[in-house]
DNA sequence: AGTCCACAGGAAGGGCAGGCGA
DNA sequence: TCGCCTGCCCTTCCTGTGGACT
């Protein structure tokens, strides 16, 4: 067996001329000192929250905008500044930030409250208590707090779709029940039509102020990327057109700045690994497919066994390149899925459940499931793959290894 | 205009795993 | 260990629906 030397790998790496000098600046966790093209929103939110500096309750606000439009960044930026200022003025201000999408942290009423307790420095069990009890703990913890409390609920649409709006209703009641604590809620949502899904009372008390974050266009994205590249990538290491390409690709995807930053970062990493002098447009292309692949792989890894089996069934169907070109319908998937389960001696689920799983796979962007009506022959979903065949085959292979089909 | 197909998808609840306090 | 709680995955039962067919 040939002995390969890690020492060699490390030395080789250290010999290369690094492309980045501060890669952190190209990640979402980085908060830049200035946020281009969001001046209006920063000012608007600043005006709303400034009332906290006089010890008054800021209006509840709702922030809308699709992914990567700077909602979270702007909110955190304004809140940080507010916190700083309130310290100078010796005012009581507490800001609790929760990302409602984080699995196992805040995707249920109980977990959200437990998390709020936790970041409010109150220890509660992660599970085991009645939800009422956890409400009591949280309310007790803030009932005597004399000051302004701002709760930021990021991805609030996820929360409401999973657990309903009861929790929001209960939170908005705090101001009536407690005299000292002045609570303001900032809801951040990717879904523009989301507020229509809420109870009218919750909606009216939550949306006292509304801010809209429009998607960035390609020119604005270029601007943002140039600014970030300056503080993260060594001079002269980006080929002309790379930043523009990242911007253009991301502008197509609803003006998502996060995506643009990821593209540039991953392209840089790829170029660095190949020991290239400059990041090229070709690296951006490779980065694009790598990001898609990683996203899908991560999504599939966390899926339950039955989801994997169903996805396996669907991919197997498209693998056969017979010229029938027939559409795959829910009923077909179910039949094929049942025979697969019988073949490998697995328990199988009902069609009702399968229907839900197909919806989930659709939402994950792995398949397209369009509802169609075939008139006399019923109403069903037409299923196709939303990912390249090559990626699908790779996924199938990994499910195969995982489940030993 | 009415029928009927093949589902979609809502509602309610079961069973199990896992965590907690007593 | 037991009882209680939540989360997750699932089933059962049900109503709703778009459009080809009669």
CSV table of C-alpha atoms (C1' of nucleotides) in Angstrom, one decimal:
chain,number,residue,atom,x,y,z
A,1,UNK,CA,0.0,0.0,0.0
A,2,UNK,CA,1.4,3.4,-0.9
A,3,UNK,CA,1.8,5.6,2.0
A,4,UNK,CA,0.6,9.1,1.2
A,5,UNK,CA,1.8,11.9,3.4
A,6,UNK,CA,-0.6,14.4,4.9
A,7,UNK,CA,2.5,16.5,5.7
A,8,UNK,CA,2.9,16.8,1.9
A,9,UNK,CA,-0.7,17.9,1.4
A,10,UNK,CA,-0.3,20.6,4.1
A,11,UNK,CA,3.0,21.9,2.8
A,12,UNK,CA,1.7,22.0,-0.7
A,13,UNK,CA,-1.3,24.0,0.5
A,14,UNK,CA,0.9,26.4,2.4
A,15,UNK,CA,3.1,27.0,-0.7
A,16,UNK,CA,0.1,28.2,-2.7
A,17,UNK,CA,-0.6,31.9,-3.0
A,18,UNK,CA,-3.9,32.4,-1.2
A,19,UNK,CA,-6.8,34.0,-3.1
A,20,UNK,CA,-8.7,35.1,0.0
A,21,UNK,CA,-7.4,37.2,2.8
A,22,UNK,CA,-10.7,37.3,4.7
A,23,UNK,CA,-13.1,34.7,3.4
A,24,UNK,CA,-15.4,35.3,6.3
A,25,UNK,CA,-16.6,38.5,4.5
A,26,UNK,CA,-18.2,36.3,1.8
A,27,UNK,CA,-20.4,34.4,4.2
A,28,UNK,CA,-23.9,35.2,5.4
A,29,UNK,CA,-22.8,35.4,9.0
A,30,UNK,CA,-20.7,38.5,8.2
A,31,UNK,CA,-22.3,41.8,9.0
A,32,UNK,CA,-20.6,44.5,6.8
A,33,UNK,CA,-20.3,48.0,8.1
A,34,UNK,CA,-22.3,49.4,5.2
A,35,UNK,CA,-25.1,47.8,3.4
A,36,UNK,CA,-25.4,49.2,-0.2
A,37,UNK,CA,-28.8,49.8,-1.8
A,38,UNK,CA,-30.7,49.4,1.5
A,39,UNK,CA,-30.4,52.9,2.8
A,40,UNK,CA,-34.1,53.6,2.6
A,41,UNK,CA,-35.0,50.4,4.6
A,42,UNK,CA,-32.3,51.1,7.2
A,43,UNK,CA,-33.7,54.6,7.8
A,44,UNK,CA,-37.3,53.4,7.9
A,45,UNK,CA,-36.5,50.6,10.4
A,46,UNK,CA,-34.3,53.0,12.4
A,47,UNK,CA,-37.2,55.5,12.7
A,48,UNK,CA,-39.6,52.8,13.9
A,49,UNK,CA,-37.2,51.4,16.5
A,50,UNK,CA,-35.8,54.8,17.7
A,51,UNK,CA,-38.8,55.1,20.1
A,52,UNK,CA,-37.1,52.5,22.2
A,53,UNK,CA,-34.5,55.1,23.1
A,54,UNK,CA,-37.2,57.1,24.9
A,55,UNK,CA,-38.3,53.9,26.7
A,56,UNK,CA,-41.4,53.7,24.6
A,57,UNK,CA,-42.6,50.6,22.8
A,58,UNK,CA,-41.7,50.6,19.1
A,59,UNK,CA,-44.5,49.5,16.7
A,60,UNK,CA,-44.6,45.9,15.7
A,61,UNK,CA,-43.2,45.5,12.2
A,62,UNK,CA,-43.3,43.1,9.4
A,63,UNK,CA,-40.5,42.8,6.9
A,64,UNK,CA,-41.1,41.1,3.6
A,65,UNK,CA,-38.8,40.2,0.8
A,66,UNK,CA,-37.5,37.1,-0.9
A,67,UNK,CA,-34.3,35.2,0.1
A,68,UNK,CA,-31.1,37.2,0.1
A,69,UNK,CA,-32.6,40.6,-0.1
A,70,UNK,CA,-30.9,41.8,3.1
A,71,UNK,CA,-33.8,41.6,5.5
A,72,UNK,CA,-32.0,39.9,8.3
A,73,UNK,CA,-28.8,41.8,7.7
A,74,UNK,CA,-30.6,45.2,7.8
A,75,UNK,CA,-32.6,44.2,10.9
A,76,UNK,CA,-29.4,43.1,12.7
A,77,UNK,CA,-27.5,46.1,11.6
A,78,UNK,CA,-30.2,48.5,12.9
A,79,UNK,CA,-30.7,46.5,16.1
A,80,UNK,CA,-26.9,46.5,16.8
A,81,UNK,CA,-26.8,50.3,16.4
A,82,UNK,CA,-29.9,50.6,18.6
A,83,UNK,CA,-28.4,48.5,21.3
A,84,UNK,CA,-25.2,50.5,21.3
A,85,UNK,CA,-27.1,53.8,21.5
A,86,UNK,CA,-29.3,52.6,24.3
A,87,UNK,CA,-26.2,51.5,26.3
A,88,UNK,CA,-24.8,55.1,25.9
A,89,UNK,CA,-28.1,56.5,27.2
A,90,UNK,CA,-28.4,53.9,29.9
A,91,UNK,CA,-31.8,52.6,28.7
A,92,UNK,CA,-33.1,49.1,29.3
A,93,UNK,CA,-33.3,47.4,26.0
A,94,UNK,CA,-33.2,43.7,25.2
A,95,UNK,CA,-33.2,42.1,21.8
A,96,UNK,CA,-34.0,38.4,21.2
A,97,UNK,CA,-33.3,37.0,17.8
A,98,UNK,CA,-34.9,33.7,16.7
A,99,UNK,CA,-34.6,32.0,13.3
A,100,UNK,CA,-37.8,30.1,13.2
A,101,UNK,CA,-36.5,27.8,10.5
A,102,UNK,CA,-33.8,26.3,12.6
A,103,UNK,CA,-34.8,22.7,13.0
A,104,UNK,CA,-35.0,21.4,16.6
A,105,UNK,CA,-34.6,24.9,17.9
A,106,UNK,CA,-37.7,26.8,17.1
A,107,UNK,CA,-39.9,24.9,14.8
A,108,UNK,CA,-42.6,24.3,17.4
A,109,UNK,CA,-44.4,26.4,19.9
A,110,UNK,CA,-42.7,24.7,22.8
A,111,UNK,CA,-39.2,24.9,21.2
A,112,UNK,CA,-39.6,28.5,20.3
A,113,UNK,CA,-40.6,29.4,23.8
A,114,UNK,CA,-37.9,27.3,25.3
A,115,UNK,CA,-35.4,29.0,23.0
A,116,UNK,CA,-36.7,32.4,24.0
A,117,UNK,CA,-36.3,31.5,27.6
A,118,UNK,CA,-32.8,30.2,26.9
A,119,UNK,CA,-31.6,33.3,25.2
A,120,UNK,CA,-33.3,35.3,27.9
A,121,UNK,CA,-30.9,33.4,30.3
A,122,UNK,CA,-33.5,31.2,31.8
A,123,UNK,CA,-32.8,27.5,31.9
A,124,UNK,CA,-35.7,25.3,30.9
A,125,UNK,CA,-35.8,21.6,29.8
A,126,UNK,CA,-35.7,21.2,26.0
A,127,UNK,CA,-38.7,18.9,26.3
A,128,UNK,CA,-40.9,17.3,28.9
A,129,UNK,CA,-42.9,20.2,30.1
A,130,UNK,CA,-46.5,21.2,29.2
A,131,UNK,CA,-46.6,24.1,26.7
A,132,UNK,CA,-48.6,26.1,29.2
A,133,UNK,CA,-45.8,25.6,31.7
A,134,UNK,CA,-43.2,27.0,29.3
A,135,UNK,CA,-45.4,30.0,28.6
A,136,UNK,CA,-45.6,30.6,32.3
A,137,UNK,CA,-41.8,30.4,32.6
A,138,UNK,CA,-41.3,32.9,29.8
A,139,UNK,CA,-43.9,35.3,30.9
A,140,UNK,CA,-42.6,35.2,34.5
A,141,UNK,CA,-39.1,35.9,33.2
A,142,UNK,CA,-40.2,39.1,31.5
A,143,UNK,CA,-43.1,40.2,33.7
A,144,UNK,CA,-40.8,42.3,35.9
A,145,UNK,CA,-38.4,43.5,33.2
A,146,UNK,CA,-38.7,47.2,33.1
A,147,UNK,CA,-37.7,48.2,29.6
A,148,UNK,CA,-38.2,47.6,25.9
A,149,UNK,CA,-38.0,44.0,24.7
A,150,UNK,CA,-37.7,43.4,20.9
A,151,UNK,CA,-38.2,39.9,19.6
A,152,UNK,CA,-37.1,39.3,16.1
A,153,UNK,CA,-38.8,36.3,14.5
A,154,UNK,CA,-36.9,35.5,11.3
A,155,UNK,CA,-38.7,33.3,8.8
A,156,UNK,CA,-41.9,33.8,10.7
A,157,UNK,CA,-43.9,32.2,7.9
A,158,UNK,CA,-42.2,28.9,8.6
A,159,UNK,CA,-43.3,29.2,12.3
A,160,UNK,CA,-46.9,30.0,11.4
A,161,UNK,CA,-47.2,27.3,8.8
A,162,UNK,CA,-46.0,24.7,11.3
A,163,UNK,CA,-47.6,25.7,14.5
A,164,UNK,CA,-50.2,28.3,13.7
A,165,UNK,CA,-50.5,31.8,14.9
A,166,UNK,CA,-51.6,31.2,18.5
A,167,UNK,CA,-48.1,31.9,19.7
A,168,UNK,CA,-48.1,35.3,18.0
A,169,UNK,CA,-51.4,36.1,19.4
A,170,UNK,CA,-50.2,35.2,22.9
A,171,UNK,CA,-47.0,37.3,22.5
A,172,UNK,CA,-48.9,40.3,21.2
A,173,UNK,CA,-51.1,40.1,24.4
A,174,UNK,CA,-48.0,40.7,26.6
A,175,UNK,CA,-48.4,44.5,26.3
A,176,UNK,CA,-51.9,44.4,27.7
A,177,UNK,CA,-51.0,42.0,30.6
A,178,UNK,CA,-47.6,43.4,31.7
A,179,UNK,CA,-47.2,47.1,32.7
A,180,UNK,CA,-43.4,47.3,32.8
A,181,UNK,CA,-42.2,45.2,29.9
A,182,UNK,CA,-42.8,46.9,26.5
A,183,UNK,CA,-42.6,44.2,23.8
A,184,UNK,CA,-42.2,44.9,20.1
A,185,UNK,CA,-42.1,42.1,17.6
A,186,UNK,CA,-40.3,42.2,14.3
A,187,UNK,CA,-41.5,39.5,11.9
A,188,UNK,CA,-39.4,38.7,8.9
A,189,UNK,CA,-40.9,36.7,6.1
A,190,UNK,CA,-39.8,35.4,2.7
A,191,UNK,CA,-43.4,34.9,1.7
A,192,UNK,CA,-45.1,38.1,0.5
A,193,UNK,CA,-48.6,36.7,0.8
A,194,UNK,CA,-48.0,35.3,4.2
A,195,UNK,CA,-49.9,37.7,6.3
A,196,UNK,CA,-53.1,36.7,4.6
A,197,UNK,CA,-52.8,33.3,6.3
A,198,UNK,CA,-52.9,34.8,9.7
A,199,UNK,CA,-55.8,35.5,12.0
A,200,UNK,CA,-57.1,39.0,11.4
A,201,UNK,CA,-56.4,40.1,15.0
A,202,UNK,CA,-52.9,38.9,14.9
A,203,UNK,CA,-52.4,40.4,11.5
A,204,UNK,CA,-53.5,43.8,12.5
A,205,UNK,CA,-51.5,43.9,15.7
A,206,UNK,CA,-48.4,42.6,14.1
A,207,UNK,CA,-48.4,44.6,11.0
A,208,UNK,CA,-48.4,48.1,12.5
A,209,UNK,CA,-45.5,48.8,10.2
A,210,UNK,CA,-44.6,47.1,7.0
A,211,UNK,CA,-41.3,47.2,5.2
A,212,UNK,CA,-40.8,45.7,1.7
A,213,UNK,CA,-37.4,44.6,0.5
A,214,UNK,CA,-37.3,44.4,-3.3
A,215,UNK,CA,-35.0,41.9,-4.9
A,216,UNK,CA,-31.6,43.3,-6.0
A,217,UNK,CA,-31.0,43.7,-9.7
A,218,UNK,CA,-27.8,42.5,-11.4
A,219,UNK,CA,-26.2,46.0,-11.2
A,220,UNK,CA,-26.9,46.3,-7.5
A,221,UNK,CA,-25.6,42.7,-6.9
A,222,UNK,CA,-22.4,43.6,-8.8
A,223,UNK,CA,-22.0,46.6,-6.5
A,224,UNK,CA,-22.4,44.4,-3.4
A,225,UNK,CA,-20.0,41.8,-4.7
A,226,UNK,CA,-17.4,44.3,-5.6
A,227,UNK,CA,-17.6,45.8,-2.2
A,228,UNK,CA,-17.3,42.4,-0.5
A,229,UNK,CA,-14.6,41.2,-2.9
A,230,UNK,CA,-12.5,44.3,-1.9
A,231,UNK,CA,-12.5,43.2,1.7
A,232,UNK,CA,-12.0,39.5,1.2
A,233,UNK,CA,-10.1,38.7,-2.0
A,234,UNK,CA,-6.5,39.7,-2.8
A,235,UNK,CA,-6.1,42.3,-5.5
A,236,UNK,CA,-5.9,41.1,-9.1
A,237,UNK,CA,-7.1,37.6,-8.3
A,238,UNK,CA,-10.5,37.9,-10.1
A,239,UNK,CA,-10.7,37.7,-13.8
A,240,UNK,CA,-12.8,40.4,-15.5
A,241,UNK,CA,-16.4,39.4,-15.8
A,242,UNK,CA,-16.5,36.9,-12.9
A,243,UNK,CA,-18.3,39.3,-10.5
A,244,UNK,CA,-20.7,40.2,-13.3
A,245,UNK,CA,-21.4,36.6,-14.0
A,246,UNK,CA,-22.1,35.8,-10.3
A,247,UNK,CA,-24.5,38.8,-10.2
A,248,UNK,CA,-26.3,37.9,-13.4
A,249,UNK,CA,-26.8,34.3,-12.3
A,250,UNK,CA,-28.1,35.3,-8.9
A,251,UNK,CA,-30.3,38.1,-10.3
A,252,UNK,CA,-32.1,35.4,-12.3
A,253,UNK,CA,-32.7,33.6,-9.0
A,254,UNK,CA,-34.9,36.4,-7.5
A,255,UNK,CA,-32.0,38.8,-6.9
A,256,UNK,CA,-30.5,36.7,-4.1
A,257,UNK,CA,-27.4,38.3,-2.7
A,258,UNK,CA,-26.7,35.3,-0.5
A,259,UNK,CA,-26.5,33.2,-3.6
A,260,UNK,CA,-24.2,35.7,-5.3
A,261,UNK,CA,-21.8,35.7,-2.3
A,262,UNK,CA,-21.9,31.9,-2.2
A,263,UNK,CA,-21.1,31.6,-5.9
A,264,UNK,CA,-18.1,33.9,-5.6
A,265,UNK,CA,-16.8,32.2,-2.5
A,266,UNK,CA,-17.1,28.7,-3.8
A,267,UNK,CA,-15.6,29.7,-7.2
A,268,UNK,CA,-12.7,31.2,-5.2
A,269,UNK,CA,-12.3,28.0,-3.2
A,270,UNK,CA,-12.3,25.9,-6.4
A,271,UNK,CA,-9.7,28.2,-8.0
A,272,UNK,CA,-7.5,28.1,-4.9
A,273,UNK,CA,-7.7,24.3,-4.8
A,274,UNK,CA,-6.6,24.1,-8.4
A,275,UNK,CA,-3.8,26.5,-7.5
A,276,UNK,CA,-5.0,29.0,-10.1
A,277,UNK,CA,-3.8,32.5,-10.3
A,278,UNK,CA,-7.2,33.9,-10.8
A,279,UNK,CA,-10.9,33.1,-10.3
A,280,UNK,CA,-12.4,32.5,-13.8
A,281,UNK,CA,-15.9,32.4,-15.2
A,282,UNK,CA,-15.5,28.7,-15.6
A,283,UNK,CA,-15.0,28.4,-11.8
A,284,UNK,CA,-18.3,30.2,-11.4
A,285,UNK,CA,-20.1,27.6,-13.6
A,286,UNK,CA,-18.6,24.7,-11.6
A,287,UNK,CA,-19.4,26.5,-8.3
A,288,UNK,CA,-23.0,26.9,-9.5
A,289,UNK,CA,-23.5,23.2,-9.9
A,290,UNK,CA,-21.6,22.3,-6.8
A,291,UNK,CA,-23.8,24.6,-4.7
A,292,UNK,CA,-26.9,23.0,-6.2
A,293,UNK,CA,-25.6,19.5,-5.6
A,294,UNK,CA,-24.6,20.2,-2.0
A,295,UNK,CA,-28.0,21.8,-1.2
A,296,UNK,CA,-29.8,18.8,-2.6
A,297,UNK,CA,-27.6,16.3,-0.9
A,298,UNK,CA,-28.1,18.0,2.5
A,299,UNK,CA,-31.8,18.1,2.0
A,300,UNK,CA,-32.0,14.4,1.1
A,301,UNK,CA,-29.8,13.3,3.9
A,302,UNK,CA,-32.2,14.5,6.5
A,303,UNK,CA,-35.3,12.9,4.9
A,304,UNK,CA,-37.0,9.9,6.4
A,305,UNK,CA,-36.6,6.5,5.0
A,306,UNK,CA,-39.9,6.5,3.1
A,307,UNK,CA,-39.1,9.8,1.4
A,308,UNK,CA,-35.8,8.3,0.2
A,309,UNK,CA,-37.6,5.2,-1.1
A,310,UNK,CA,-40.1,7.4,-3.0
A,311,UNK,CA,-37.4,9.5,-4.5
A,312,UNK,CA,-35.5,6.4,-5.5
A,313,UNK,CA,-38.7,5.2,-7.3
A,314,UNK,CA,-39.0,8.4,-9.1
A,315,UNK,CA,-35.4,8.6,-10.2
A,316,UNK,CA,-35.5,5.0,-11.3
A,317,UNK,CA,-38.4,5.8,-13.6
A,318,UNK,CA,-36.5,8.6,-15.4
A,319,UNK,CA,-33.4,6.5,-15.6
A,320,UNK,CA,-35.0,4.2,-18.1
A,321,UNK,CA,-34.5,6.2,-21.3
A,322,UNK,CA,-37.2,4.5,-23.3
A,323,UNK,CA,-38.8,6.8,-25.9
A,324,UNK,CA,-42.3,6.5,-24.4
A,325,UNK,CA,-41.8,10.0,-22.9
A,326,UNK,CA,-44.8,9.2,-20.7
A,327,UNK,CA,-45.5,11.5,-17.8
A,328,UNK,CA,-45.2,10.2,-14.3
A,329,UNK,CA,-48.3,10.6,-12.2
A,330,UNK,CA,-48.9,10.1,-8.5
A,331,UNK,CA,-50.7,6.8,-9.0
A,332,UNK,CA,-47.8,5.5,-11.1
A,333,UNK,CA,-45.3,6.4,-8.4
A,334,UNK,CA,-47.4,4.6,-5.9
A,335,UNK,CA,-47.6,1.4,-7.9
A,336,UNK,CA,-43.9,1.4,-8.6
A,337,UNK,CA,-43.1,2.3,-5.0
A,338,UNK,CA,-45.2,-0.6,-3.7
A,339,UNK,CA,-43.5,-3.1,-6.0
A,340,UNK,CA,-40.1,-1.8,-4.9
A,341,UNK,CA,-41.1,-2.2,-1.2
A,342,UNK,CA,-42.3,-5.7,-1.8
A,343,UNK,CA,-39.2,-6.6,-3.6
A,344,UNK,CA,-36.9,-5.4,-0.9
A,345,UNK,CA,-39.3,-6.5,1.9
A,346,UNK,CA,-40.0,-3.0,3.3
A,347,UNK,CA,-43.1,-1.7,4.9
A,348,UNK,CA,-45.0,0.7,2.7
A,349,UNK,CA,-47.1,3.7,3.4
A,350,UNK,CA,-50.5,4.8,2.2
A,351,UNK,CA,-51.1,6.8,-0.9
A,352,UNK,CA,-52.3,9.7,1.3
A,353,UNK,CA,-48.9,9.9,2.9
A,354,UNK,CA,-47.1,9.4,-0.3
A,355,UNK,CA,-49.0,12.4,-1.7
A,356,UNK,CA,-47.6,14.5,1.2
A,357,UNK,CA,-44.1,13.3,0.6
A,358,UNK,CA,-44.3,14.2,-3.1
A,359,UNK,CA,-45.3,17.7,-2.0
A,360,UNK,CA,-42.3,17.9,0.3
A,361,UNK,CA,-39.9,16.8,-2.4
A,362,UNK,CA,-41.5,19.4,-4.6
A,363,UNK,CA,-40.9,22.1,-2.0
A,364,UNK,CA,-37.3,21.0,-1.6
A,365,UNK,CA,-36.9,21.7,-5.3
A,366,UNK,CA,-35.8,18.1,-6.1
A,367,UNK,CA,-38.9,17.3,-8.2
A,368,UNK,CA,-41.5,19.3,-10.0
A,369,UNK,CA,-45.0,18.2,-9.1
A,370,UNK,CA,-47.7,20.1,-11.1
A,371,UNK,CA,-51.3,19.4,-10.5
A,372,UNK,CA,-53.1,18.6,-13.7
A,373,UNK,CA,-56.6,17.5,-14.6
A,374,UNK,CA,-57.1,14.7,-17.1
A,375,UNK,CA,-60.8,15.3,-17.2
A,376,UNK,CA,-62.6,12.0,-17.2
A,377,UNK,CA,-59.4,10.4,-16.1
A,378,UNK,CA,-59.1,12.3,-12.9
A,379,UNK,CA,-57.0,14.9,-11.3
A,380,UNK,CA,-53.5,14.2,-10.3
A,381,UNK,CA,-49.9,15.5,-10.1
A,382,UNK,CA,-47.5,15.2,-13.0
A,383,UNK,CA,-44.0,14.6,-11.7
A,384,UNK,CA,-40.7,15.4,-13.3
A,385,UNK,CA,-37.2,15.9,-12.0
A,386,UNK,CA,-36.1,19.4,-11.1
A,387,UNK,CA,-32.5,18.5,-10.9
A,388,UNK,CA,-30.0,17.4,-13.6
A,389,UNK,CA,-30.1,13.7,-14.4
A,390,UNK,CA,-26.5,13.3,-13.5
A,391,UNK,CA,-27.2,14.7,-10.0
A,392,UNK,CA,-30.3,12.4,-9.7
A,393,UNK,CA,-28.2,9.3,-10.5
A,394,UNK,CA,-25.7,10.3,-7.9
A,395,UNK,CA,-28.5,10.7,-5.4
A,396,UNK,CA,-30.0,7.4,-6.3
A,397,UNK,CA,-26.6,5.7,-5.8
A,398,UNK,CA,-26.3,7.3,-2.3
A,399,UNK,CA,-29.8,6.2,-1.3
A,400,UNK,CA,-28.9,2.8,-2.6
A,401,UNK,CA,-25.9,2.6,-0.3
A,402,UNK,CA,-27.8,4.0,2.6
A,403,UNK,CA,-30.8,1.7,2.4
A,404,UNK,CA,-29.1,-1.2,0.8
A,405,UNK,CA,-31.7,-1.6,-1.9
B,1,DA,C1',-75.8,19.9,-17.7
B,2,DG,C1',-74.5,16.2,-15.2
B,3,DT,C1',-71.3,12.4,-14.3
B,4,DC,C1',-67.2,10.5,-12.9
B,5,DC,C1',-62.3,9.7,-12.4
B,6,DA,C1',-58.1,10.0,-9.7
B,7,DC,C1',-56.5,12.1,-7.1
B,8,DA,C1',-55.4,16.6,-3.7
B,9,DG,C1',-55.4,17.8,0.7
B,10,DG,C1',-57.9,18.8,5.5
B,11,DA,C1',-58.9,16.9,10.0
B,12,DA,C1',-58.4,13.8,13.6
B,13,DG,C1',-55.9,10.8,15.9
B,14,DG,C1',-52.7,6.5,16.7
B,15,DG,C1',-48.2,4.7,17.9
B,16,DC,C1',-43.7,5.2,18.9
B,17,DA,C1',-39.2,7.5,20.5
B,18,DG,C1',-37.2,10.3,23.6
B,19,DG,C1',-36.8,13.7,27.5
B,20,DC,C1',-38.2,15.2,32.0
B,21,DG,C1',-39.5,15.2,37.0
B,22,DA,C1',-41.0,12.5,40.9
C,1,DT,C1',-39.4,2.9,36.9
C,2,DC,C1',-43.6,5.5,35.9
C,3,DG,C1',-46.5,9.0,34.2
C,4,DC,C1',-46.5,12.8,31.3
C,5,DC,C1',-45.2,15.6,27.6
C,6,DT,C1',-43.8,16.7,22.7
C,7,DG,C1',-42.3,15.6,18.0
C,8,DC,C1',-42.5,12.8,14.1
C,9,DC,C1',-44.3,9.7,10.9
C,10,DC,C1',-48.1,7.7,9.7
C,11,DT,C1',-53.3,6.0,8.9
C,12,DT,C1',-58.2,6.6,8.3
C,13,DC,C1',-61.9,9.1,6.8
C,14,DC,C1',-63.5,12.5,4.5
C,15,DT,C1',-64.7,16.5,1.2
C,16,DG,C1',-63.3,19.0,-2.9
C,17,DT,C1',-62.1,19.6,-7.7
C,18,DG,C1',-60.9,20.4,-13.2
C,19,DG,C1',-62.2,18.9,-17.1
C,20,DA,C1',-63.1,14.9,-20.6
C,21,DC,C1',-66.9,12.2,-21.5
C,22,DT,C1',-72.0,11.3,-22.0
